[in-house]
Coordinates of C-alpha atoms and ligand atoms in Angstrom, one line a residue:
M13 CA -30.6 -9.7 -72.7
M14 CA -32.9 -9.9 -69.6
L15 CA -29.9 -8.8 -67.5
E16 CA -29.6 -5.6 -69.5
K17 CA -33.4 -4.9 -69.1
L18 CA -33.1 -5.5 -65.4
K19 CA -30.1 -3.3 -65.1
S20 CA -31.8 -0.4 -66.8
R21 CA -34.7 -0.7 -64.3
L22 CA -32.3 -0.8 -61.4
A23 CA -30.4 2.2 -62.8
Q24 CA -33.7 4.2 -62.6
I25 CA -34.3 3.1 -59.1
S26 CA -30.7 4.1 -58.2
D27 CA -31.2 7.5 -59.8
L28 CA -34.4 8.1 -57.7
E29 CA -32.6 7.0 -54.5
N30 CA -29.6 9.2 -55.2
A31 CA -31.8 12.2 -56.0
A32 CA -33.5 11.6 -52.6
A33 CA -30.0 11.6 -51.1
V34 CA -29.3 15.0 -52.6
L35 CA -32.5 16.4 -51.0
D36 CA -31.5 14.8 -47.6
W37 CA -27.9 16.3 -47.9
D38 CA -29.4 19.7 -48.6
Q39 CA -31.8 19.4 -45.7
Q40 CA -29.0 18.7 -43.3
T41 CA -26.6 21.3 -44.6
H42 CA -28.1 24.3 -46.4
M43 CA -31.9 24.2 -46.3
P44 CA -33.6 27.1 -44.4
P45 CA -35.8 25.7 -41.5
G46 CA -39.0 26.9 -43.3
G47 CA -38.4 24.4 -46.1
A48 CA -39.0 21.4 -43.9
N49 CA -42.7 20.7 -44.8
A50 CA -42.3 20.9 -48.6
R51 CA -39.1 18.8 -48.3
A52 CA -40.8 16.1 -46.3
E53 CA -43.4 15.8 -49.2
Q54 CA -40.7 15.7 -51.8
R55 CA -38.7 13.0 -50.0
A56 CA -41.8 10.9 -49.4
T57 CA -42.7 11.0 -53.1
L58 CA -39.3 10.0 -54.2
A59 CA -39.1 7.2 -51.6
T60 CA -42.6 5.9 -52.7
L61 CA -41.6 6.0 -56.4
S62 CA -38.4 4.1 -55.9
H63 CA -40.0 1.5 -53.5
E64 CA -42.9 0.9 -56.0
L65 CA -40.6 0.6 -58.9
F66 CA -38.4 -1.9 -57.0
T67 CA -41.1 -4.0 -55.5
A68 CA -43.2 -4.1 -58.7
A69 CA -44.1 -7.5 -60.1
E70 CA -42.3 -6.5 -63.3
T71 CA -39.0 -6.2 -61.4
G72 CA -39.5 -9.7 -59.9
S73 CA -40.2 -11.2 -63.2
L74 CA -37.2 -9.5 -64.9
L75 CA -35.0 -10.7 -62.0
E76 CA -36.3 -14.3 -62.3
Q77 CA -35.8 -14.3 -66.1
A78 CA -32.3 -12.9 -65.7
E79 CA -31.5 -15.5 -63.1
R80 CA -32.6 -18.3 -65.4
E81 CA -30.6 -16.9 -68.3
R82 CA -27.5 -16.7 -66.1
E83 CA -27.8 -20.2 -64.6
G84 CA -24.5 -22.0 -64.4
A85 CA -22.5 -18.7 -64.9
A86 CA -19.4 -18.2 -62.7
A87 CA -20.5 -17.2 -59.2
E88 CA -17.5 -14.9 -59.0
S89 CA -18.6 -12.7 -61.9
D90 CA -20.1 -9.3 -61.4
A91 CA -23.3 -10.3 -63.1
A92 CA -23.8 -13.2 -60.7
A93 CA -23.1 -10.9 -57.8
L94 CA -25.5 -8.3 -59.1
L95 CA -28.3 -11.0 -59.3
R96 CA -27.5 -12.3 -55.8
V97 CA -27.6 -8.8 -54.2
T98 CA -30.7 -7.8 -56.1
R99 CA -32.4 -11.0 -55.1
R100 CA -31.6 -10.4 -51.4
D101 CA -32.8 -6.8 -51.5
Y102 CA -35.9 -7.7 -53.5
D103 CA -37.0 -10.6 -51.3
R104 CA -36.6 -8.5 -48.2
A105 CA -38.4 -5.4 -49.7
I106 CA -41.5 -7.3 -50.8
K107 CA -42.0 -9.0 -47.4
L108 CA -43.5 -6.0 -45.6
P109 CA -47.1 -5.4 -46.5
A110 CA -47.9 -1.8 -47.6
D111 CA -50.1 -1.1 -44.6
L112 CA -47.4 -2.0 -42.2
V113 CA -44.9 0.2 -44.1
A114 CA -47.3 3.0 -43.9
E115 CA -47.8 2.5 -40.1
I116 CA -44.1 2.4 -39.5
T117 CA -43.5 5.6 -41.5
R118 CA -46.3 7.4 -39.7
T119 CA -45.2 6.2 -36.2
R120 CA -41.6 7.2 -37.0
A121 CA -42.6 10.8 -37.9
L122 CA -44.7 11.2 -34.7
A123 CA -42.2 9.4 -32.4
Q124 CA -39.4 11.5 -33.6
E125 CA -41.3 14.7 -32.9
V126 CA -42.2 13.5 -29.4
W127 CA -38.5 12.5 -28.8
T128 CA -37.2 15.8 -30.0
R129 CA -39.2 17.5 -27.2
A130 CA -38.8 14.8 -24.6
R131 CA -35.0 14.6 -24.7
P132 CA -34.2 18.2 -23.6
A133 CA -37.1 18.2 -21.2
N134 CA -36.0 15.0 -19.5
D135 CA -39.5 13.7 -20.1
Y136 CA -39.2 10.0 -20.7
A137 CA -42.8 9.4 -19.7
S138 CA -44.0 11.1 -22.8
F139 CA -41.7 9.0 -25.0
A140 CA -42.4 5.6 -23.4
P141 CA -45.7 4.9 -25.2
W142 CA -43.9 5.6 -28.5
L143 CA -41.1 3.3 -27.6
E144 CA -43.8 0.6 -26.8
K145 CA -45.4 1.2 -30.2
T146 CA -42.0 1.1 -32.0
I147 CA -41.3 -2.3 -30.3
E148 CA -44.6 -3.7 -31.4
L149 CA -44.1 -2.6 -35.0
T150 CA -40.6 -3.9 -35.0
R151 CA -41.8 -7.3 -33.8
R152 CA -44.4 -7.3 -36.6
A153 CA -41.8 -6.4 -39.2
A154 CA -39.4 -9.1 -37.9
A155 CA -42.1 -11.7 -38.2
C156 CA -42.7 -10.7 -41.9
W157 CA -39.0 -10.8 -42.7
G158 CA -38.7 -14.1 -40.8
Y159 CA -35.9 -15.5 -38.7
R160 CA -34.8 -18.9 -37.6
D161 CA -33.6 -18.4 -34.1
R162 CA -33.9 -15.0 -32.5
L163 CA -36.1 -12.1 -33.4
Y164 CA -33.1 -9.8 -33.5
D165 CA -31.6 -11.9 -36.3
A166 CA -34.2 -10.4 -38.7
L167 CA -33.2 -6.9 -37.7
L168 CA -29.4 -7.4 -37.9
D169 CA -29.9 -8.9 -41.4
Q170 CA -30.8 -5.4 -42.8
Y171 CA -27.5 -3.8 -41.7
E172 CA -25.2 -6.8 -41.4
P173 CA -26.3 -9.6 -43.7
G174 CA -25.2 -13.0 -42.5
T175 CA -24.5 -11.9 -38.9
T176 CA -26.7 -13.5 -36.2
T177 CA -27.6 -12.4 -32.7
S178 CA -25.5 -15.2 -31.3
D179 CA -22.5 -13.9 -33.3
V180 CA -22.9 -10.5 -31.6
E181 CA -23.3 -12.1 -28.2
A182 CA -20.2 -14.1 -28.7
M183 CA -18.4 -10.9 -29.7
F184 CA -19.5 -9.0 -26.6
N185 CA -18.7 -12.0 -24.4
E186 CA -15.1 -11.8 -25.6
L187 CA -14.9 -8.1 -25.4
K188 CA -16.7 -7.3 -22.1
P189 CA -14.3 -8.7 -19.5
G190 CA -11.2 -7.1 -21.2
L191 CA -12.9 -3.8 -21.7
V192 CA -14.4 -3.5 -18.2
S193 CA -11.0 -4.3 -16.6
L194 CA -9.1 -2.0 -18.8
V195 CA -11.4 0.9 -18.0
R196 CA -11.1 0.1 -14.3
A197 CA -7.3 -0.1 -14.4
I198 CA -7.2 3.3 -16.2
V199 CA -9.5 5.0 -13.8
E200 CA -7.9 3.5 -10.7
R201 CA -4.2 3.5 -11.4
G202 CA -3.6 5.3 -14.7
T203 CA -1.3 8.3 -14.8
P204 CA -3.8 11.2 -15.4
V205 CA -4.0 12.7 -18.8
D206 CA -4.7 16.4 -19.1
D207 CA -6.8 17.4 -22.2
A208 CA -7.3 21.1 -21.3
V209 CA -5.3 22.1 -24.4
L210 CA -8.1 20.8 -26.6
H211 CA -10.6 23.2 -25.1
R212 CA -8.8 26.5 -25.6
E213 CA -9.9 28.9 -28.3
Y214 CA -9.5 27.7 -31.9
D215 CA -10.6 30.0 -34.7
V216 CA -13.3 28.2 -36.7
A217 CA -12.3 29.3 -40.2
R218 CA -8.8 27.9 -39.5
Q219 CA -10.3 24.7 -38.1
R220 CA -12.2 24.3 -41.4
E221 CA -9.0 24.9 -43.4
F222 CA -7.0 22.5 -41.3
S223 CA -9.7 19.7 -41.5
E224 CA -9.7 20.0 -45.3
R225 CA -5.9 19.8 -45.3
L226 CA -6.1 16.6 -43.2
V227 CA -8.7 14.8 -45.4
R228 CA -7.0 15.8 -48.6
A229 CA -3.8 14.3 -47.3
L230 CA -5.5 11.0 -46.6
G231 CA -6.6 10.9 -50.2
Y232 CA -10.2 12.3 -50.2
D233 CA -10.8 13.8 -53.6
F234 CA -12.3 17.3 -53.5
T235 CA -12.9 17.3 -57.3
H236 CA -15.4 14.6 -56.5
G237 CA -16.5 15.8 -53.1
R238 CA -16.9 18.7 -50.7
Q239 CA -17.1 19.3 -47.0
D240 CA -19.9 21.3 -45.3
T241 CA -21.1 21.6 -41.7
A242 CA -24.0 19.7 -40.1
A243 CA -25.4 19.3 -36.6
H244 CA -24.7 15.5 -36.8
P245 CA -21.8 14.9 -39.2
F246 CA -22.4 12.3 -41.9
C247 CA -21.1 11.2 -45.3
T248 CA -23.4 10.7 -48.3
S249 CA -22.8 9.9 -52.0
F250 CA -24.8 10.3 -55.1
S251 CA -22.4 8.4 -57.3
R252 CA -18.7 7.5 -56.9
D253 CA -17.9 10.8 -58.5
D254 CA -19.8 12.9 -55.9
V255 CA -19.2 11.8 -52.3
R256 CA -19.8 14.5 -49.7
I257 CA -18.7 14.8 -46.1
T258 CA -19.8 17.0 -43.2
T259 CA -18.3 18.0 -39.9
R260 CA -19.1 20.4 -37.0
F261 CA -17.0 23.0 -35.4
D262 CA -16.8 24.1 -31.8
L263 CA -14.7 27.2 -31.0
H264 CA -13.5 25.5 -27.8
F265 CA -13.0 21.9 -28.9
I266 CA -10.4 21.5 -31.6
S267 CA -10.4 17.7 -31.9
Q268 CA -14.2 17.3 -32.5
A269 CA -14.0 18.8 -36.0
L270 CA -10.7 17.3 -37.0
L271 CA -11.6 13.8 -36.0
A272 CA -15.2 14.0 -37.3
S273 CA -13.7 15.1 -40.7
V274 CA -11.3 12.2 -40.7
H275 CA -14.1 9.8 -39.7
E276 CA -16.4 10.9 -42.5
A277 CA -13.5 11.0 -44.9
G278 CA -13.0 7.3 -44.0
H279 CA -16.5 6.6 -45.2
A280 CA -16.0 8.8 -48.2
L281 CA -12.8 7.0 -49.4
Y282 CA -14.8 3.7 -49.4
E283 CA -17.4 5.2 -51.6
Q284 CA -14.9 7.0 -53.9
G285 CA -13.1 3.7 -54.3
C286 CA -16.1 1.8 -55.6
P287 CA -15.5 0.6 -59.2
P288 CA -17.1 2.7 -62.0
E289 CA -18.8 -0.4 -63.4
F290 CA -21.0 -0.7 -60.3
E291 CA -22.5 2.7 -60.9
R292 CA -26.3 2.8 -60.9
T293 CA -26.5 -0.8 -59.7
P294 CA -27.2 -2.3 -56.3
L295 CA -23.5 -3.3 -56.2
R296 CA -22.4 0.3 -55.5
G297 CA -21.8 1.1 -51.8
G298 CA -20.5 -0.7 -48.8
A299 CA -20.8 -4.4 -47.9
S300 CA -22.6 -3.6 -44.7
M301 CA -22.9 -0.9 -42.1
G302 CA -20.3 -2.6 -40.0
V303 CA -17.8 -2.8 -42.9
H304 CA -18.5 0.9 -43.7
E305 CA -17.9 1.8 -40.1
S306 CA -14.6 -0.1 -40.1
Q307 CA -13.3 2.3 -42.7
S308 CA -14.3 5.4 -40.8
R309 CA -13.0 4.1 -37.5
L310 CA -9.7 2.9 -39.0
W311 CA -8.9 6.3 -40.3
E312 CA -10.2 8.1 -37.3
N313 CA -8.7 5.9 -34.5
L314 CA -6.0 3.7 -35.8
V315 CA -4.6 6.5 -38.0
G316 CA -5.9 9.8 -36.6
R317 CA -5.4 8.9 -33.0
S318 CA -1.9 7.5 -33.5
Q319 CA 1.2 9.0 -32.3
G320 CA 2.9 9.0 -35.7
F321 CA 0.0 10.9 -37.3
W322 CA 0.5 13.8 -34.9
Q323 CA 4.3 13.6 -35.2
H324 CA 3.6 14.5 -38.8
F325 CA 0.8 17.0 -38.5
F326 CA 1.4 18.7 -35.2
P327 CA 4.0 21.2 -36.4
A328 CA 1.6 22.4 -39.1
L329 CA -1.2 22.5 -36.5
R330 CA 0.8 24.7 -34.2
E331 CA 1.7 27.0 -37.1
T332 CA -2.1 27.3 -37.7
F333 CA -2.9 27.9 -34.0
P334 CA 0.2 29.4 -32.5
N335 CA -1.5 30.8 -29.4
P336 CA -3.5 27.9 -28.0
L337 CA -0.7 25.4 -28.8
A338 CA 2.3 27.5 -27.7
D339 CA 3.1 25.4 -24.7
T340 CA 2.2 22.0 -26.1
D341 CA 4.1 19.4 -28.1
A342 CA 3.1 16.5 -30.4
E343 CA 3.3 14.0 -27.7
R344 CA 1.1 15.9 -25.2
F345 CA -1.4 16.8 -27.9
W346 CA -1.7 13.1 -28.9
R347 CA -2.2 12.0 -25.3
A348 CA -4.9 14.6 -24.8
L349 CA -6.7 13.2 -27.9
C350 CA -6.7 9.7 -26.5
K351 CA -7.9 10.6 -23.0
V352 CA -10.2 7.9 -21.5
T353 CA -13.1 9.2 -19.4
P354 CA -16.1 7.0 -18.7
S355 CA -19.1 9.2 -19.5
A356 CA -22.8 8.9 -19.8
I357 CA -22.9 9.9 -23.5
R358 CA -22.1 7.5 -26.3
V359 CA -21.2 10.0 -28.9
E360 CA -18.6 11.5 -26.6
A361 CA -17.1 8.2 -25.6
D362 CA -13.4 7.4 -26.1
E363 CA -12.1 4.3 -27.9
V364 CA -11.9 2.2 -24.7
T365 CA -15.4 2.8 -23.3
Y366 CA -17.3 3.1 -26.6
N367 CA -18.2 -0.5 -27.1
L368 CA -19.6 -0.8 -23.6
H369 CA -22.2 1.8 -24.6
I370 CA -23.1 -0.4 -27.5
L371 CA -23.3 -3.5 -25.4
L372 CA -25.8 -1.8 -23.1
R373 CA -28.1 -0.9 -26.1
F374 CA -27.8 -4.4 -27.5
D375 CA -28.8 -5.9 -24.2
L376 CA -31.8 -3.6 -23.8
E377 CA -33.0 -3.9 -27.4
N378 CA -33.1 -7.7 -27.0
D379 CA -34.8 -7.5 -23.6
L380 CA -37.4 -5.1 -24.9
L381 CA -38.1 -7.0 -28.1
E382 CA -38.2 -10.5 -26.5
G383 CA -40.6 -9.2 -23.8
R384 CA -38.3 -9.5 -20.8
L385 CA -38.4 -5.7 -20.2
S386 CA -41.2 -3.2 -20.5
A387 CA -40.7 0.3 -21.9
A388 CA -41.7 1.7 -18.5
D389 CA -38.9 -0.2 -16.7
A390 CA -36.3 0.6 -19.4
P391 CA -34.7 3.7 -17.8
A392 CA -33.9 1.8 -14.6
A393 CA -32.4 -1.1 -16.6
W394 CA -30.4 1.5 -18.6
N395 CA -29.0 3.0 -15.5
A396 CA -28.2 -0.3 -13.8
R397 CA -26.1 -1.4 -16.8
M398 CA -24.3 2.0 -16.9
A399 CA -23.3 1.4 -13.3
E400 CA -22.2 -2.2 -14.0
Y401 CA -20.2 -1.5 -17.3
L402 CA -18.9 2.1 -16.7
G403 CA -19.2 2.6 -13.0
L404 CA -21.5 5.7 -13.3
T405 CA -25.1 6.7 -13.1
P406 CA -26.5 9.2 -15.7
P407 CA -27.8 12.4 -13.9
D408 CA -31.1 12.1 -15.8
D409 CA -32.8 10.4 -18.7
T410 CA -31.7 13.2 -21.1
H411 CA -28.2 11.9 -20.5
G412 CA -29.4 8.3 -20.3
I413 CA -32.1 6.5 -22.2
L414 CA -33.2 9.5 -24.2
Q415 CA -29.8 10.4 -25.7
D416 CA -29.9 8.5 -29.0
I417 CA -32.2 9.3 -32.0
H418 CA -32.3 5.7 -33.2
W419 CA -35.3 4.3 -31.4
S420 CA -37.4 7.3 -32.2
L421 CA -36.7 6.6 -35.9
G422 CA -37.7 3.0 -35.4
I423 CA -34.1 1.8 -35.9
M424 CA -33.4 -1.3 -33.8
G425 CA -30.6 -3.8 -34.5
Y426 CA -28.3 -1.1 -35.8
F427 CA -26.1 -0.4 -32.8
P428 CA -24.0 -3.6 -33.0
T429 CA -22.6 -2.4 -36.4
Y430 CA -20.6 0.3 -34.6
S431 CA -18.8 -2.3 -32.5
I432 CA -18.4 -4.6 -35.5
G433 CA -16.8 -1.6 -37.2
N434 CA -14.4 -1.1 -34.3
L435 CA -13.3 -4.7 -34.3
L436 CA -12.9 -4.9 -38.0
A437 CA -10.9 -1.7 -38.1
A438 CA -8.3 -3.2 -35.8
Q439 CA -8.3 -6.6 -37.6
L440 CA -7.7 -4.9 -40.9
W441 CA -5.0 -2.7 -39.4
E442 CA -3.2 -5.7 -38.0
K443 CA -3.3 -7.4 -41.4
A444 CA -2.2 -4.3 -43.2
N445 CA 0.8 -4.0 -40.9
Q446 CA 1.7 -7.6 -41.5
D447 CA 1.5 -7.0 -45.3
M448 CA 3.3 -3.6 -45.0
P449 CA 5.8 -3.4 -42.1
E450 CA 6.6 0.1 -43.2
L451 CA 3.1 1.3 -42.5
P452 CA 3.7 3.1 -39.1
A453 CA 6.8 4.9 -40.6
Q454 CA 4.8 5.9 -43.6
I455 CA 2.1 7.4 -41.5
A456 CA 4.6 9.3 -39.4
R457 CA 5.9 10.8 -42.7
G458 CA 2.4 11.7 -43.8
E459 CA 2.3 9.1 -46.6
F460 CA -1.2 7.6 -46.7
A461 CA -1.3 6.3 -50.3
P462 CA 0.0 2.8 -49.4
L463 CA -2.6 2.3 -46.8
L464 CA -5.4 3.6 -49.0
G465 CA -4.2 1.4 -51.9
W466 CA -4.3 -1.6 -49.6
L467 CA -7.9 -0.8 -48.5
R468 CA -8.9 -0.1 -52.1
E469 CA -7.6 -3.6 -53.1
K470 CA -9.0 -5.5 -50.1
I471 CA -12.3 -3.7 -49.4
H472 CA -13.3 -0.8 -51.6
R473 CA -13.2 -2.3 -55.1
H474 CA -15.6 -5.0 -54.1
G475 CA -18.6 -2.7 -53.3
R476 CA -21.5 -4.9 -52.2
K477 CA -20.3 -7.9 -54.2
Y478 CA -19.5 -10.1 -51.2
L479 CA -21.4 -10.6 -47.9
P480 CA -19.4 -9.0 -45.0
G481 CA -18.3 -12.4 -43.7
E482 CA -16.9 -13.4 -47.0
L483 CA -15.2 -10.0 -47.5
I484 CA -13.5 -10.1 -44.1
Q485 CA -12.3 -13.7 -44.7
R486 CA -10.8 -12.7 -48.1
A487 CA -9.2 -9.5 -46.7
T488 CA -7.7 -10.9 -43.5
G489 CA -7.7 -14.7 -43.9
E490 CA -10.0 -15.2 -41.0
P491 CA -13.5 -14.4 -39.7
L492 CA -14.3 -11.3 -37.7
Q493 CA -12.6 -11.6 -34.3
S494 CA -12.0 -9.5 -31.2
R495 CA -8.4 -10.4 -30.4
S496 CA -6.9 -7.7 -32.7
Y497 CA -9.0 -5.0 -31.2
L498 CA -8.3 -6.0 -27.5
R499 CA -4.6 -6.3 -28.3
Y500 CA -4.6 -2.9 -29.9
L501 CA -6.4 -1.2 -27.0
T502 CA -4.4 -3.0 -24.3
E503 CA -1.0 -2.2 -25.9
K504 CA -1.8 1.4 -26.7
Y505 CA -3.5 2.4 -23.4
S506 CA -1.2 0.4 -21.1
E507 CA 1.6 2.5 -22.5
L508 CA -0.4 5.8 -22.6
Y509 CA -1.6 5.4 -19.0
Q510 CA 1.6 3.6 -17.8
L511 CA -0.4 0.7 -16.3
Ligands
ZN624 ZN1 -19.5 6.5 -39.2

């Protein structure tokens, strides 16, 4: 009885949030620039309404009564999971006082504006006070949320519930030596890979067509989705029946659009695979940001950057682009896609160097938040770590500490979820290959339904029902680990670079 009342309230909140997501999608894809001010008001109103409805005393009391009513019910049931997840979200949401939320929101808008100008102008000095302010507000928020051991635990908890700072440290301690030495070996004695073919001229309309063909083949459902272009590709969903992806096209960079589409389709397949009974409840969506990212990276890297995938798709690709691909074959195209180049920019990083960019940000966020580093000294610390991890120095702050949008949005504690996604993708891939030895052959024939079915069963159908740690344990039989990922990278790149 109470559960039904609670659910109808949660359904309204979910409707408000999904309506806000439609406005956000429109802003990033079709809205004319002049619409920005009105849109900001509309989004703020919807965000305030859903926050007020969720944090209202009425919600708390419905939740409490529903919990009492369900006491002793099976912990495995959807109803019990709904109450657990709602309780976790609710307790977290009511911990921040309204004036702090308002100050964070205000600071975010201003800091983002300063950052938008500071980045292209290489003007870190103008951004530094805003980073300082963001750190101070983040510390205050973490104190409200509470943490047992490290301040960063309170931040991680929003994106990766159940994961602690020391878990992330242990993960990077395992990864770092292997990654640094693999990068060094590739740079020093790898057989060079030529990726010039990717930068020839590729008609954009045909890129669009081909990218749609790829994601449709993977299982992305266009009757419940669509693909548009955006400056920063993303996936968003308003229900399991309307899950949208975006990509971006560059006339002289074929792989950017194709792999961005496959990446976002990986996120979308997760959302499209959520069970209908989780609609309009907090159980819809992904278990965590890291688990979500594992789905996009699995399809992008383990599948989309595999040799078999291009054995299958290259003939069609060459038919679509006969001129730029006239002198290339599947093998050379695949090698070009996997080229490893240490670079200053995270979003351009290859599979091998990517996590070192994340480690750097994780180090710096902890040093800044725990007071070992000041905002003024942060660029030097950034550059020192770039030299240590990747053997290069960024030419300026535009290509260094100013490159990411996250800190200007007040987002700290998020970066590790990218690495968790990479590790988990490889761990799931290894397990899927044990369960289905035919998998590589299927991919080389363009058959993706068995892999999608496996992911639906192990991950997608659970929505947010389990904490990420539980979900990973159930899906793979062990906790998150880095061995599968290091094994995958070492095998693939030793062969590719003939180390
Ligand atoms: Zn992603």
